[in-house]
Coordinates of C-alpha atoms and ligand atoms in Angstrom, one line a residue:
X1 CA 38.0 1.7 10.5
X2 CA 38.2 2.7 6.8
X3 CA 35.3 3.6 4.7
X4 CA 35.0 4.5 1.3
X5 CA 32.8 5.1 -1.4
X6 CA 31.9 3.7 -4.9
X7 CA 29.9 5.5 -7.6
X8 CA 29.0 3.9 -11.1
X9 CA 26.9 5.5 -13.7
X10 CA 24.4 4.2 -16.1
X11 CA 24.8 4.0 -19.2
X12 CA 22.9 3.6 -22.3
X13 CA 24.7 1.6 -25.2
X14 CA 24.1 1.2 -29.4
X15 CA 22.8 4.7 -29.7
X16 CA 21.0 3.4 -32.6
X17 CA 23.5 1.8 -35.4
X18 CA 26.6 1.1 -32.9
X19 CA 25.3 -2.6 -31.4
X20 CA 27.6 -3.4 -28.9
X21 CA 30.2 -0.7 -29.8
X22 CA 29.6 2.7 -28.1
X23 CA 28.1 3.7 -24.9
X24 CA 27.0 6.7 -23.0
X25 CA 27.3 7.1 -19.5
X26 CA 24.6 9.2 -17.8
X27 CA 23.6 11.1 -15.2
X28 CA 21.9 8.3 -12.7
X29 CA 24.0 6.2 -10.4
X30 CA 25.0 3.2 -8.4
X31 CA 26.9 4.0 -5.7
X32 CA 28.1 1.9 -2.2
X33 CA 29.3 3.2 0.8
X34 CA 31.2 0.3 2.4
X35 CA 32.7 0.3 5.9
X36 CA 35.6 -1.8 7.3
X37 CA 35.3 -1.9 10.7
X38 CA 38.0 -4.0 13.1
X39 CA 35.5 -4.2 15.9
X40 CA 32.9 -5.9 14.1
X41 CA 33.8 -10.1 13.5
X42 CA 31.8 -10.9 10.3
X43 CA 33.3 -12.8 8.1
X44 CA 30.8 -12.3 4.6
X45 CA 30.1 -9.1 3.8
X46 CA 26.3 -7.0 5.7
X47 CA 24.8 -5.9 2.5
X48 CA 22.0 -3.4 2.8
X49 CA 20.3 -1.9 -0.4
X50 CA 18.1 0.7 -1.2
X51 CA 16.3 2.3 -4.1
X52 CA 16.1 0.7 -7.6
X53 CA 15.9 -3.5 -7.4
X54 CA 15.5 -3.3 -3.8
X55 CA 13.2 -5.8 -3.5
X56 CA 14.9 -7.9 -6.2
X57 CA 19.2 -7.8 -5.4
X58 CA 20.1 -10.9 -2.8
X59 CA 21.3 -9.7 0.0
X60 CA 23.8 -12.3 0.5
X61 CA 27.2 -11.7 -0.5
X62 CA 28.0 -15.1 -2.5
X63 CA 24.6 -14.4 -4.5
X64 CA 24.4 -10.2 -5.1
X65 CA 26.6 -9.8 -8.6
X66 CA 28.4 -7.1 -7.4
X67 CA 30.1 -8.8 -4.4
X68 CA 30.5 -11.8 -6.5
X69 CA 32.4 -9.7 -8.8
X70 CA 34.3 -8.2 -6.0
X71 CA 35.3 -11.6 -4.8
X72 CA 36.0 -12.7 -8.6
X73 CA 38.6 -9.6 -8.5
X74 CA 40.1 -10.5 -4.6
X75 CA 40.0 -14.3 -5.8
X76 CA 42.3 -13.4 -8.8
X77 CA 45.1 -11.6 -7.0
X78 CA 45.4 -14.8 -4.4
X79 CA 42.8 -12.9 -1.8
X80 CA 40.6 -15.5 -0.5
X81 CA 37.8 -13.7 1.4
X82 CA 36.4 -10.4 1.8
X83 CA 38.1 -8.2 4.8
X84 CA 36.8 -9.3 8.2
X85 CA 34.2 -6.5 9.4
X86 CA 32.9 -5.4 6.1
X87 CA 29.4 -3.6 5.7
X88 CA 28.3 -2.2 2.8
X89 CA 25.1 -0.2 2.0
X90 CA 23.9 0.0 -1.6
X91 CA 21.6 3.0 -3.1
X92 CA 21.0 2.4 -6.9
X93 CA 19.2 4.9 -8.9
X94 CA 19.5 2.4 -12.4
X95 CA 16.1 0.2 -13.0
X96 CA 16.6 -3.3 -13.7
X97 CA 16.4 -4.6 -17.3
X98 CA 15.7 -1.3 -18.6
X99 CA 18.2 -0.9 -21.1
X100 CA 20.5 1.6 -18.7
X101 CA 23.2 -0.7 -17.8
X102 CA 22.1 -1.7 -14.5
X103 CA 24.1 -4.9 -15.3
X104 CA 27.3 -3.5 -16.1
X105 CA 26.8 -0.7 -13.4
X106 CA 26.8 -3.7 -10.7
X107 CA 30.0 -5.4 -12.5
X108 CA 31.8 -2.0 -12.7
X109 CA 30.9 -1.0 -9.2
X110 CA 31.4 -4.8 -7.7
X111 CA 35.5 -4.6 -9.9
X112 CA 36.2 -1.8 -8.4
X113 CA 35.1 -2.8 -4.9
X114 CA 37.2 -6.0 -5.3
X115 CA 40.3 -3.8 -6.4
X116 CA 40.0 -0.9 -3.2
X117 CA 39.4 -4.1 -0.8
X118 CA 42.2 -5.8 -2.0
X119 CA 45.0 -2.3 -2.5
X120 CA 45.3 -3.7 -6.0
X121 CA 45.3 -1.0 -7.5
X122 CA 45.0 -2.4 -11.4
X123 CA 45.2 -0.1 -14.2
X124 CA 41.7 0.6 -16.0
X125 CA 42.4 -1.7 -19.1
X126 CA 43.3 -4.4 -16.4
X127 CA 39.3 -3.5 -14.5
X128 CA 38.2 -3.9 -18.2
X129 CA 39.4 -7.1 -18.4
X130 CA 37.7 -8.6 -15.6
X131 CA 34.5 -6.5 -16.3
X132 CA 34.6 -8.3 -19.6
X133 CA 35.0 -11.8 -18.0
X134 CA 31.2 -11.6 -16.5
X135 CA 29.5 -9.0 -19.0
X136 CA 30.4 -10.3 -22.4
X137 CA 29.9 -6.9 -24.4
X138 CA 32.0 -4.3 -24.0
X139 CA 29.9 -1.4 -24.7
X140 CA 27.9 -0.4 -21.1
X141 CA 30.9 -1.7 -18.8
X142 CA 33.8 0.3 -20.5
X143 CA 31.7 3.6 -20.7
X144 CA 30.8 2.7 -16.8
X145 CA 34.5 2.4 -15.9
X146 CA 35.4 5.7 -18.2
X147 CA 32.4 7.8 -18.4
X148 CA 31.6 10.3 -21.5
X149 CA 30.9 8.8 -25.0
X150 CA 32.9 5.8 -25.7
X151 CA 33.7 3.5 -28.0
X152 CA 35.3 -0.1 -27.7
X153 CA 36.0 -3.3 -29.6
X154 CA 37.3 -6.8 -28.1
X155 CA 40.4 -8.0 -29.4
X156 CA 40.4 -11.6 -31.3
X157 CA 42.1 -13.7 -28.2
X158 CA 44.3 -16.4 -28.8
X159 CA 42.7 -19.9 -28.6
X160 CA 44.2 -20.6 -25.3
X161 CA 43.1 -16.8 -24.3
X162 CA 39.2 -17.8 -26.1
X163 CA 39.2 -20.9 -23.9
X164 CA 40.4 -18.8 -21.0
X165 CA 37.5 -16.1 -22.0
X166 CA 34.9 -18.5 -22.5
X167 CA 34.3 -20.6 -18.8
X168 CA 30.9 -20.2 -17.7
X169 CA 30.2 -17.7 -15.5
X170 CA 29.2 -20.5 -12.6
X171 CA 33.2 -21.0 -12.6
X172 CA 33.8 -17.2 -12.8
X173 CA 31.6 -16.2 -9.9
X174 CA 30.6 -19.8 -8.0
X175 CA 27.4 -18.6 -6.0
X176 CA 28.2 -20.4 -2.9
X177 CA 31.5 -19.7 -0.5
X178 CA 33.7 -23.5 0.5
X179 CA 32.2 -25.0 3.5
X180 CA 33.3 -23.7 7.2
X181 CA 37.4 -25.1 7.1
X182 CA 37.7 -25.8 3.3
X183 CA 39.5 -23.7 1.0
X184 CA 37.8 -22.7 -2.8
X185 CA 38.7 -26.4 -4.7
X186 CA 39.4 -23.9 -8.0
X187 CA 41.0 -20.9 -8.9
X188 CA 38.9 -18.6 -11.1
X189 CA 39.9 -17.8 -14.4
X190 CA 42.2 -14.8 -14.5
X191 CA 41.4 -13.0 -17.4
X192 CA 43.2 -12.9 -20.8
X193 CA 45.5 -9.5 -20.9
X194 CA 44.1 -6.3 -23.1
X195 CA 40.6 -7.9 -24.0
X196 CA 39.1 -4.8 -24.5
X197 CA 40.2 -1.3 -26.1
X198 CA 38.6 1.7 -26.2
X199 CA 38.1 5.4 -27.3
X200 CA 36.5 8.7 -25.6
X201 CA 34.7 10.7 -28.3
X202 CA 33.7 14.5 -27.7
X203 CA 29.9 15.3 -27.0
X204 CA 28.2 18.6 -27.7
X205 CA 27.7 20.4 -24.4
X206 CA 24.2 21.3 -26.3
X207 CA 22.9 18.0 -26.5
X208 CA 20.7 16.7 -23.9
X209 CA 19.2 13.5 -23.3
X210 CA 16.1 12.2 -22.9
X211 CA 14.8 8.2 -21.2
X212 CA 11.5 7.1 -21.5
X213 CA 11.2 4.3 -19.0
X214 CA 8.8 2.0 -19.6
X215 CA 7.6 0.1 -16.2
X216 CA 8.0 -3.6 -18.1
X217 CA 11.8 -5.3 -18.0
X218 CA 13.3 -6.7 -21.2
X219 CA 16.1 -8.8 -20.0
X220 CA 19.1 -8.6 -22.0
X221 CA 19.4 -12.2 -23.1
X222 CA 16.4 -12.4 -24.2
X223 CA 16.4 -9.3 -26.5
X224 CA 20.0 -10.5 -27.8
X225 CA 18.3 -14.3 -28.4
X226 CA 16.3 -12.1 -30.5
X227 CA 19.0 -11.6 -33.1
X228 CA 20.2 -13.2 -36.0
X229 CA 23.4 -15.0 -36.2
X230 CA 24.2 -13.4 -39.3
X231 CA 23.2 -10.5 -41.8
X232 CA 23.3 -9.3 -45.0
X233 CA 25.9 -7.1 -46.4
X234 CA 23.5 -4.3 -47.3
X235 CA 22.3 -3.8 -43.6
X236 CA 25.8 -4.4 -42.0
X237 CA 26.8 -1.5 -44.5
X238 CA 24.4 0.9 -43.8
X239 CA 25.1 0.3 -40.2
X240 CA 29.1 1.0 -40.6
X241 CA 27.9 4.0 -42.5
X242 CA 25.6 5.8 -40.1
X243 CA 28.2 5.0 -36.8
X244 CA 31.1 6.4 -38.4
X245 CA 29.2 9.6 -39.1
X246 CA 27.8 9.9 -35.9
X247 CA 30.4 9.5 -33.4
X248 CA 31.6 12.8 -34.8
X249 CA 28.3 14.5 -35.4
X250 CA 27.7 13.8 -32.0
X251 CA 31.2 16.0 -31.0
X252 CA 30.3 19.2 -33.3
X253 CA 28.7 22.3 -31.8
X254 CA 26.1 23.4 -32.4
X255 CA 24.9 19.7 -33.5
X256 CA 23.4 19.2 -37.1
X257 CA 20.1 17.6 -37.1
X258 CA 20.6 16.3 -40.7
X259 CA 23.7 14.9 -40.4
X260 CA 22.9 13.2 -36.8
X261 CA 18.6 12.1 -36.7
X262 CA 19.9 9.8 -40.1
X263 CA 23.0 8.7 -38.7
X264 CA 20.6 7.0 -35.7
X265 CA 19.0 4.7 -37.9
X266 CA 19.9 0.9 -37.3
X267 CA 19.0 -2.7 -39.1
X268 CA 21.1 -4.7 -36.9
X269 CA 19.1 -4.8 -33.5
X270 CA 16.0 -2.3 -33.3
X271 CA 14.2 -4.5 -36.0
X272 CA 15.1 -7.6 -34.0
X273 CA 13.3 -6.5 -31.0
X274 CA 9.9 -4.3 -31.7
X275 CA 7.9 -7.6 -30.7
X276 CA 9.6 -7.0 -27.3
X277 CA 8.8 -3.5 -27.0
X278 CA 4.9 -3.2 -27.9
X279 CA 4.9 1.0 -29.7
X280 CA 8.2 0.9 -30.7
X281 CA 8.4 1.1 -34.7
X282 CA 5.6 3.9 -34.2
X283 CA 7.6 5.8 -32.0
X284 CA 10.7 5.5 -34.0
X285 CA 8.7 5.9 -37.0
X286 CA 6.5 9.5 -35.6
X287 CA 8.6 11.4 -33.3
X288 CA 11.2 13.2 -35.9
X289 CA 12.3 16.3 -36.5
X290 CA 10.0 17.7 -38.2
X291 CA 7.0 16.5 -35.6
X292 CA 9.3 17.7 -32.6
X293 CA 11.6 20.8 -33.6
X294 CA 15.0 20.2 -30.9
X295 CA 14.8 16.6 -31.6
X296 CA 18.2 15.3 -33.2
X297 CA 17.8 11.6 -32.9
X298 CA 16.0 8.6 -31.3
X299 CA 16.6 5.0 -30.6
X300 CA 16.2 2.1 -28.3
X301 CA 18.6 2.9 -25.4
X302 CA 20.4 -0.4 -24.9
X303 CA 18.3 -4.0 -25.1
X304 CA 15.5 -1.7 -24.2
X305 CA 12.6 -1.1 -23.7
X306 CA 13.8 2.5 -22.6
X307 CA 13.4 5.2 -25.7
X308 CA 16.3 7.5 -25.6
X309 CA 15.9 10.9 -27.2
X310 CA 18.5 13.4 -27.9
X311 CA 17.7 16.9 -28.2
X312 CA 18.9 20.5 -28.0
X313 CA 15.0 21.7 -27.4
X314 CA 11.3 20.7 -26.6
X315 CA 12.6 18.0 -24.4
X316 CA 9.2 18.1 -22.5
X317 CA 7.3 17.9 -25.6
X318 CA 9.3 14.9 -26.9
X319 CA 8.7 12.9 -23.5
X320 CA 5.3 13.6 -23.7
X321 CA 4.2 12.4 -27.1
X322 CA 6.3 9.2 -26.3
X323 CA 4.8 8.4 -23.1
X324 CA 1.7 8.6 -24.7
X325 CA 2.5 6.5 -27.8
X326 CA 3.6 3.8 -24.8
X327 CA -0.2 4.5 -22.9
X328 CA -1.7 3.5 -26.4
X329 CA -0.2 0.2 -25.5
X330 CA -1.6 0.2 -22.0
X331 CA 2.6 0.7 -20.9
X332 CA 3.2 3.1 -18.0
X333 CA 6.6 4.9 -18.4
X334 CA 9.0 6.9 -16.5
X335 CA 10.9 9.9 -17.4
X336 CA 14.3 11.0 -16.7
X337 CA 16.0 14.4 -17.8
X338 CA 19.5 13.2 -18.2
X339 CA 23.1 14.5 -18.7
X340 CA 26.2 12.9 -20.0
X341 CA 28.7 12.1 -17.0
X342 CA 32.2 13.2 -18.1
X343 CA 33.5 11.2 -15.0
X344 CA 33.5 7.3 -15.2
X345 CA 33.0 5.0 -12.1
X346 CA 34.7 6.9 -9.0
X347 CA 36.1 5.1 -5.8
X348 CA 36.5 7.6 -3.1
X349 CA 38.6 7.2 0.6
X350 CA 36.8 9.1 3.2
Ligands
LIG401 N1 22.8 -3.1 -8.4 C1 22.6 -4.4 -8.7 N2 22.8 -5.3 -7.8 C2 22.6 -6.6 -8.0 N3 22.2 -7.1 -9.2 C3 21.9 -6.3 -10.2 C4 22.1 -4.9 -10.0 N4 21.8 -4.2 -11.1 C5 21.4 -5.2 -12.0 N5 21.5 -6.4 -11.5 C6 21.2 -7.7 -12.1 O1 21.2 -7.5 -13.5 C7 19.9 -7.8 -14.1 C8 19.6 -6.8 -15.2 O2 20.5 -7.0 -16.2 P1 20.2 -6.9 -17.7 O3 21.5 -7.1 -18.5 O4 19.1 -7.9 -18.1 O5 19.6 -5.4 -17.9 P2 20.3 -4.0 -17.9 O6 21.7 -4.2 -17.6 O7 19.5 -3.2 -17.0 O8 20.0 -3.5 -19.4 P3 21.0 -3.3 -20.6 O9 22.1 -4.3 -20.5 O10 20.2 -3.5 -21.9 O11 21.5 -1.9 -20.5 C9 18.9 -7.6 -12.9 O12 17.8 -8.4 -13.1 C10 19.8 -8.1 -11.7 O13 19.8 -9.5 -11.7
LIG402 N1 24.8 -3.9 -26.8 C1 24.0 -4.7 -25.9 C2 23.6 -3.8 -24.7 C3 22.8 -4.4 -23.7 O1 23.5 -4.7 -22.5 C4 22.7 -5.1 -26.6 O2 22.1 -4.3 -27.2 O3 22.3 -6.3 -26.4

């Protein structure tokens, strides 16, 4: 019998002006407990889940995107099947489509699960490169995989590596196993070498963080069909302006409010996507500084529609003027006290 454990955190991404750059892993998780048992003769995997998108996530291995990925993983390495006897109960404390990386949680979790069931033991870039295979943005899956504040850029492939990098995801993680005696008729697509690199920045111990969370979804496509294909050099500059400040305001102690609420600002998405997110350029707009003394900065966590708030004070007050900008708009909303996870995603042998 051998049973061990996976843990992924959220994560929230953009932090205002770094779109698909940096991400923050926080303090709510996705975890599995899987068991390998000898005595047990099943060949796909008993999935069980509990908490967050329970009564969403398929329960059958070939359709649940975290065993998919963990087959996509096995698959690559010549592994053709999951181990014989495998159970594995899911508790998820990350809402769907909320902005907090549920996605990239399940990819991170479902790599991982795919490396321990296989003994591959692959370095972290080499996880990153698969993660990056199924979620096509770098930001929530890296700071999954590392935890802390990170930041991350994709590196411009060869063609044969772009071709390699862009199969549809059908081919990456077919929903259906071969029939009873056939083998898989194609291998997936290993991914490219070094896709993604990355950075840990510091983060004041003082700054805590705040998620409104509406009760609505915003699926990520959507809100990134939303965008433009291309912008003007004014708004890409004052985006490269206000990231490069704040990935090291965010790291000073104690935090300065002047330097950081600014540095939050964004043109590139946030503008893109109010009309998804009924309240949100009042709330960006009316809870400042000045309104809510502690406050350092607030943007759209993510694609949304969570707010996230960071603050050294007041964090009560802050929730409580947002959640009631959202009621204005007839939108229920949750709230979580958060903190940043200095740990990444964790696989643990009991
Ligand atoms: N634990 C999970 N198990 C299975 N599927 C999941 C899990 N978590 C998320 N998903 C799938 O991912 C979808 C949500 O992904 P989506 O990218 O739209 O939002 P998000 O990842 O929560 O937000 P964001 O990417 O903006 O942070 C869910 O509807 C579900 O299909
Ligand atoms: N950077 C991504 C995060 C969502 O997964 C976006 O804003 O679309």
């Amino acid at each position: 019998m051998r049973q061990f454990t996976v843990k992924v955190p959220c994560t929230s991404s953009n932090i205002g002006p770094g779109f698909d750059v940096v991400g923050l892993s926080l303090s709510l998780y996705l975890t599995l407990k899987v068991t390998i048992d000898s005595n047990q003769s099943n060949k796909s995997p008993i999935l069980s889940y509990t908490g967050q998108g329970a009564d969403e996530a398929p329960l059958d291995a070939y359709q649940n995107l975290t065993t998919r990925c963990a087959l996509y993983v096995l698959r690559c390495a010549g592994i053709s099947s999951f181990p014989v006897g495998i159970s594995i109960k899911v508790h998820n404390e990350v809402p769907f489509g909320r902005g907090l990386g549920s996605s990239g949680a399940a990819v991170i979790a479902g790599i991982l699960l795919g490396d321990a069931l296989g003994n591959l033991k692959l370095s972290k870039e080499r996880l990153l490169d698969h993660a990056l295979m199924i979620e096509r943005h770098p930001d929530n899956v890296t700071a999954a995989l590392i935890g802390g504040f990170v930041g991350s850029y994709l590196l411009d492939l060869s063609p044969e590596d772009t071709t390699a990098k862009a199969v549809p995801l059908s081919e990456v993680l077919p929903e259906y196993p071969p029939d009873a005696g056939e083998q898989w008729g194609k291998d997936p697509p290993a991914p490219p070498r070094g896709i993604g690199h990355f950075i840990r920045f510091g983060w004041a111990p003082e700054i805590k963080v705040i998620a409104i969370i509406p009760h609505f979804e915003v699926s990520t496509a959507k809100a990134r069909s939303a965008l433009p294909d291309s912008y003007s050099k004014q708004d890409l500059v004052f985006n490269l302006q206000r990231l490069a400040v704040l990935t090291t305001a965010l790291a000073r102690s104690p935090p300065d409010v002047g330097l950081i609420f600014q540095a939050m600002q964004d043109r590139v998405h946030q503008p893109y996507r109010k009309h998804l997110i009924p309240g949100l350029p009042t709330i960006l707009a009316s809870v400042t500084p000045s309104s809510h003394p502690g406050l350092l900065g607030i943007c759209l966590s993510g694609a949304g529609p969570t707010i996230l708030a960071l603050a050294t004070e007041n964090e009560q007050a802050i929730a409580k003027t947002i959640t009631e900008e959202f009621k204005k708009e007839s939108i229920e909303c949750s709230i979580e006290y958060l903190h940043v996870t200095t740990e990444g995603a964790q696989v643990t042998e009991e």
